[in-house]
CSV table of N, CA and C in Angstrom, one decimal:
chain,number,residue,atom,x,y,z
A,242,MET,N,25.5,4.2,13.5
A,242,MET,CA,23.9,4.4,14.1
A,242,MET,C,23.4,4.2,12.4
A,243,LEU,N,22.1,3.7,12.5
A,243,LEU,CA,21.4,3.8,11.0
A,243,LEU,C,20.6,5.0,11.1
A,244,LEU,N,20.3,5.6,10.0
A,244,LEU,CA,19.0,6.6,9.8
A,244,LEU,C,18.2,5.9,9.0
A,245,ILE,N,17.0,5.7,9.6
A,245,ILE,CA,15.8,4.7,9.1
A,245,ILE,C,14.9,6.0,8.8
A,246,PRO,N,14.6,5.8,7.4
A,246,PRO,CA,13.5,6.9,7.0
A,246,PRO,C,12.0,6.6,7.1
A,247,CYS,N,11.5,7.1,8.1
A,247,CYS,CA,10.2,6.8,8.4
A,247,CYS,C,9.3,7.5,7.5
A,248,PRO,N,8.3,6.8,6.7
A,248,PRO,CA,7.5,7.4,5.6
A,248,PRO,C,6.8,8.9,6.2
A,249,TRP,N,6.6,8.9,7.4
A,249,TRP,CA,5.8,9.9,7.7
A,249,TRP,C,6.5,11.3,8.4
A,250,CYS,N,7.6,10.7,9.2
A,250,CYS,CA,8.4,11.9,9.8
A,250,CYS,C,9.6,12.2,9.3
A,251,GLY,N,10.1,11.3,8.5
A,251,GLY,CA,11.4,11.4,7.8
A,251,GLY,C,12.5,10.6,8.5
A,252,ALA,N,13.8,10.8,8.0
A,252,ALA,CA,14.8,10.3,8.6
A,252,ALA,C,15.0,10.2,10.2
A,253,ARG,N,15.2,9.5,10.8
A,253,ARG,CA,15.4,9.5,12.2
A,253,ARG,C,16.5,8.4,12.7
A,254,GLU,N,17.2,8.4,13.9
A,254,GLU,CA,18.0,7.4,14.5
A,254,GLU,C,17.5,6.4,14.8
A,255,GLU,N,18.2,5.1,14.6
A,255,GLU,CA,17.4,3.8,14.9
A,255,GLU,C,16.9,3.8,16.1
A,256,VAL,N,17.4,4.4,17.2
A,256,VAL,CA,16.9,4.1,18.4
A,256,VAL,C,15.6,4.6,18.6
A,257,GLU,N,15.1,5.5,17.7
A,257,GLU,CA,13.6,5.7,17.9
A,257,GLU,C,12.4,4.8,17.4
A,258,PHE,N,13.4,3.6,16.6
A,258,PHE,CA,12.6,2.4,16.2
A,258,PHE,C,12.8,1.0,17.0
A,259,ARG,N,11.8,0.2,16.6
A,259,ARG,CA,11.8,-1.3,17.1
A,259,ARG,C,11.6,-2.0,15.8
A,260,TYR,N,12.2,-3.1,15.6
A,260,TYR,CA,12.3,-4.0,14.7
A,260,TYR,C,11.1,-5.1,15.1
A,261,GLY,N,10.0,-5.4,14.0
A,261,GLY,CA,9.0,-6.0,14.1
A,261,GLY,C,9.2,-7.3,13.4
A,262,GLY,N,10.2,-7.9,12.8
A,262,GLY,CA,10.4,-9.1,12.3
A,262,GLY,C,10.2,-8.9,10.7
A,263,GLU,N,10.6,-10.2,9.9
A,263,GLU,CA,10.5,-9.7,8.4
A,263,GLU,C,8.9,-9.8,7.9
A,264,ALA,N,8.7,-9.4,7.1
A,264,ALA,CA,7.3,-8.8,6.6
A,264,ALA,C,7.2,-10.1,5.7
A,265,ARG,N,6.0,-10.8,5.7
A,265,ARG,CA,5.5,-11.8,5.1
A,265,ARG,C,4.2,-12.0,5.4
A,266,HIS,N,3.5,-12.6,4.7
A,266,HIS,CA,2.1,-12.9,4.7
A,266,HIS,C,1.6,-14.0,5.6
A,267,GLN,N,0.6,-13.9,6.5
A,267,GLN,CA,0.1,-14.6,7.4
A,267,GLN,C,-0.4,-15.9,6.7
A,268,PRO,N,-0.5,-16.9,7.3
A,268,PRO,CA,-1.1,-18.1,6.6
A,268,PRO,C,-2.4,-17.9,6.8
A,269,ALA,N,-3.4,-18.7,5.9
A,269,ALA,CA,-4.7,-18.6,6.2
A,269,ALA,C,-5.5,-18.9,7.7
A,270,PRO,N,-6.4,-18.5,8.0
A,270,PRO,CA,-7.2,-18.9,9.3
A,270,PRO,C,-7.3,-20.2,9.2
A,271,ASN,N,-7.5,-20.9,8.2
A,271,ASN,CA,-7.8,-22.4,8.4
A,271,ASN,C,-6.7,-23.4,8.1
A,272,ALA,N,-5.3,-22.5,8.2
A,272,ALA,CA,-4.1,-23.1,7.7
A,272,ALA,C,-3.9,-24.4,8.7
A,273,ASP,N,-2.9,-25.3,8.4
A,273,ASP,CA,-2.9,-26.6,9.1
A,273,ASP,C,-1.6,-25.9,10.3
A,274,ASP,N,-1.2,-26.8,11.3
A,274,ASP,CA,-0.3,-26.4,12.3
A,274,ASP,C,1.0,-26.2,11.7
A,275,HIS,N,1.4,-27.1,10.8
A,275,HIS,CA,2.7,-26.9,10.2
A,275,HIS,C,2.8,-25.5,9.4
A,276,ALA,N,2.0,-25.1,8.5
A,276,ALA,CA,2.1,-23.6,8.0
A,276,ALA,C,2.2,-22.8,9.2
A,277,LEU,N,1.2,-22.8,10.2
A,277,LEU,CA,1.4,-22.0,11.4
A,277,LEU,C,2.9,-21.8,12.0
A,278,ALA,N,3.3,-23.2,12.4
A,278,ALA,CA,4.3,-23.0,13.1
A,278,ALA,C,5.7,-22.6,12.1
A,279,ASP,N,5.5,-22.8,10.9
A,279,ASP,CA,6.7,-22.1,9.9
A,279,ASP,C,6.6,-20.7,10.3
A,280,TYR,N,5.3,-20.1,10.2
A,280,TYR,CA,5.2,-18.6,10.3
A,280,TYR,C,5.7,-18.1,11.6
A,281,LEU,N,5.2,-18.8,12.7
A,281,LEU,CA,5.7,-18.4,13.8
A,281,LEU,C,7.1,-18.5,14.4
A,282,PHE,N,8.0,-19.6,13.8
A,282,PHE,CA,9.1,-19.9,14.5
A,282,PHE,C,10.1,-19.9,13.5
A,283,TYR,N,10.0,-20.0,12.2
A,283,TYR,CA,11.1,-20.0,11.3
A,283,TYR,C,11.3,-18.6,10.7
A,284,ARG,N,12.5,-18.5,10.3
A,284,ARG,CA,12.8,-16.9,9.7
A,284,ARG,C,13.9,-17.4,8.8
A,285,SER,N,13.8,-16.6,7.7
A,285,SER,CA,14.6,-16.8,6.3
A,285,SER,C,15.8,-16.4,6.5
A,286,ASN,N,16.2,-15.2,7.5
A,286,ASN,CA,18.0,-15.1,7.9
A,286,ASN,C,18.7,-15.1,6.4
A,287,PRO,N,18.3,-13.9,5.6
A,287,PRO,CA,19.2,-14.3,3.9
A,287,PRO,C,20.3,-13.0,4.3
A,288,ALA,N,21.3,-13.6,3.3
A,288,ALA,CA,22.4,-12.3,3.3
A,288,ALA,C,22.1,-11.7,2.0
A,289,GLY,N,21.8,-10.4,2.2
A,289,GLY,CA,21.4,-9.6,1.2
A,289,GLY,C,20.0,-8.9,1.3
A,290,ARG,N,19.2,-8.7,0.3
A,290,ARG,CA,18.0,-7.8,0.5
A,290,ARG,C,16.8,-8.4,1.4
A,291,HIS,N,16.3,-7.8,2.2
A,291,HIS,CA,15.3,-8.5,3.5
A,291,HIS,C,14.3,-7.2,3.6
A,292,VAL,N,13.1,-7.7,3.3
A,292,VAL,CA,11.9,-6.9,3.7
A,292,VAL,C,11.4,-7.1,5.4
A,293,GLU,N,11.3,-5.9,6.0
A,293,GLU,CA,11.4,-6.1,7.4
A,293,GLU,C,10.2,-5.1,7.9
A,294,ARG,N,9.5,-5.4,9.1
A,294,ARG,CA,8.4,-4.6,9.5
A,294,ARG,C,9.2,-3.7,10.7
A,295,TRP,N,8.9,-2.3,10.8
A,295,TRP,CA,9.4,-1.6,11.7
A,295,TRP,C,8.4,-0.5,12.2
A,296,VAL,N,8.6,-0.2,13.6
A,296,VAL,CA,7.5,0.5,14.2
A,296,VAL,C,8.3,2.0,14.7
A,297,HIS,N,7.7,3.1,14.7
A,297,HIS,CA,8.5,4.5,15.1
A,297,HIS,C,8.0,4.5,16.4
A,298,VAL,N,8.3,3.9,17.6
A,298,VAL,CA,7.9,3.9,18.7
A,298,VAL,C,8.1,5.4,19.4
A,299,HIS,N,9.1,6.0,19.1
A,299,HIS,CA,9.3,7.4,19.8
A,299,HIS,C,9.2,8.5,18.9
A,300,GLY,N,8.2,8.3,17.8
A,300,GLY,CA,7.7,9.2,16.9
A,300,GLY,C,6.2,9.0,16.6
A,301,CYS,N,5.9,8.7,15.5
A,301,CYS,CA,4.4,8.5,15.0
A,301,CYS,C,3.7,7.3,15.7
A,302,ARG,N,4.5,6.3,15.9
A,302,ARG,CA,4.0,5.1,16.4
A,302,ARG,C,3.1,4.4,15.2
A,303,ARG,N,3.8,4.7,14.1
A,303,ARG,CA,3.2,3.8,12.9
A,303,ARG,C,4.0,2.6,12.5
A,304,TRP,N,3.6,1.9,12.1
A,304,TRP,CA,4.4,0.4,11.5
A,304,TRP,C,4.5,0.9,9.8
A,305,PHE,N,5.6,0.5,9.4
A,305,PHE,CA,6.1,0.4,8.0
A,305,PHE,C,7.1,-0.4,7.7
A,306,THR,N,7.3,-0.8,6.2
A,306,THR,CA,8.1,-1.7,5.7
A,306,THR,C,9.2,-1.2,5.3
A,307,LEU,N,10.4,-1.9,5.5
A,307,LEU,CA,11.8,-1.5,5.3
A,307,LEU,C,12.6,-2.2,4.4
A,308,VAL,N,12.9,-1.9,3.2
A,308,VAL,CA,13.6,-2.8,2.6
A,308,VAL,C,15.4,-2.7,3.0
A,309,ARG,N,16.1,-3.6,3.3
A,309,ARG,CA,17.4,-3.3,3.9
A,309,ARG,C,18.3,-4.6,3.3
A,310,ASP,N,19.5,-4.2,3.1
A,310,ASP,CA,20.5,-5.2,2.7
A,310,ASP,C,21.2,-5.8,3.9
A,311,THR,N,21.3,-6.8,4.2
A,311,THR,CA,21.6,-7.1,5.8
A,311,THR,C,23.0,-7.4,5.8
A,312,MET,N,23.8,-7.5,4.6
A,312,MET,CA,25.1,-7.3,4.6
A,312,MET,C,25.8,-5.9,4.9
A,313,THR,N,25.4,-5.2,4.2
A,313,THR,CA,25.8,-3.7,4.3
A,313,THR,C,25.1,-2.6,5.2
A,314,HIS,N,23.9,-3.3,5.4
A,314,HIS,CA,22.9,-2.2,6.3
A,314,HIS,C,22.4,-0.9,5.5
A,315,GLU,N,22.5,-1.4,4.4
A,315,GLU,CA,22.2,0.0,3.5
A,315,GLU,C,20.3,-0.4,3.3
A,316,ILE,N,20.0,0.9,3.7
A,316,ILE,CA,18.4,0.9,3.4
A,316,ILE,C,18.3,1.6,1.9
A,317,GLN,N,17.3,0.5,1.3
A,317,GLN,CA,16.8,0.8,-0.1
A,317,GLN,C,15.5,1.3,-0.3
A,318,GLU,N,14.6,1.2,0.5
A,318,GLU,CA,13.4,1.9,0.6
A,318,GLU,C,12.5,1.6,1.8
A,319,SER,N,11.5,2.6,2.1
A,319,SER,CA,10.8,2.4,3.2
A,319,SER,C,9.3,2.9,2.7
A,320,TYR,N,8.4,2.1,3.1
A,320,TYR,CA,6.7,2.4,2.5
A,320,TYR,C,5.8,2.0,3.8
A,321,PHE,N,4.6,2.4,3.5
A,321,PHE,CA,3.8,2.2,5.0
A,321,PHE,C,2.9,0.9,4.4
A,322,ARG,N,2.9,0.3,3.4
A,322,ARG,CA,2.1,-0.9,3.4
A,322,ARG,C,3.0,-2.2,3.3
A,323,PRO,N,2.7,-3.1,3.4
A,323,PRO,CA,3.7,-4.7,3.1
A,323,PRO,C,3.8,-4.7,1.7
A,324,PRO,N,4.4,-5.3,1.3
A,324,PRO,CA,4.7,-5.6,-0.3
A,324,PRO,C,3.6,-6.6,-0.5
A,325,ASP,N,3.3,-6.7,-1.8
A,325,ASP,CA,2.4,-7.7,-2.5
A,325,ASP,C,3.1,-8.8,-2.4
A,326,ALA,N,2.7,-10.1,-2.3
A,326,ALA,CA,3.0,-11.4,-2.4
A,326,ALA,C,3.6,-11.7,-3.8
A,327,SER,N,4.8,-12.2,-3.7
A,327,SER,CA,5.5,-12.5,-5.2
A,327,SER,C,6.0,-13.8,-5.1
């Protein structure tokens, strides 16, 4: 079982959380259909470092960003804001 570090509540078991998808920036409101479809339906599915959004549903009910290695499930960091665009 993973121990997920909530930025507000501290480390808790993963059953208290729900996965919200990969953390990435939304397309602009005037983006074309192709850009919107890419955002909604396609995921990167990397092997290694992955930036994800999680919500602490059985705790503070806040969303936060988690950086996790998908191969080892090692959690590298968690913070309350999405990362800046890179």
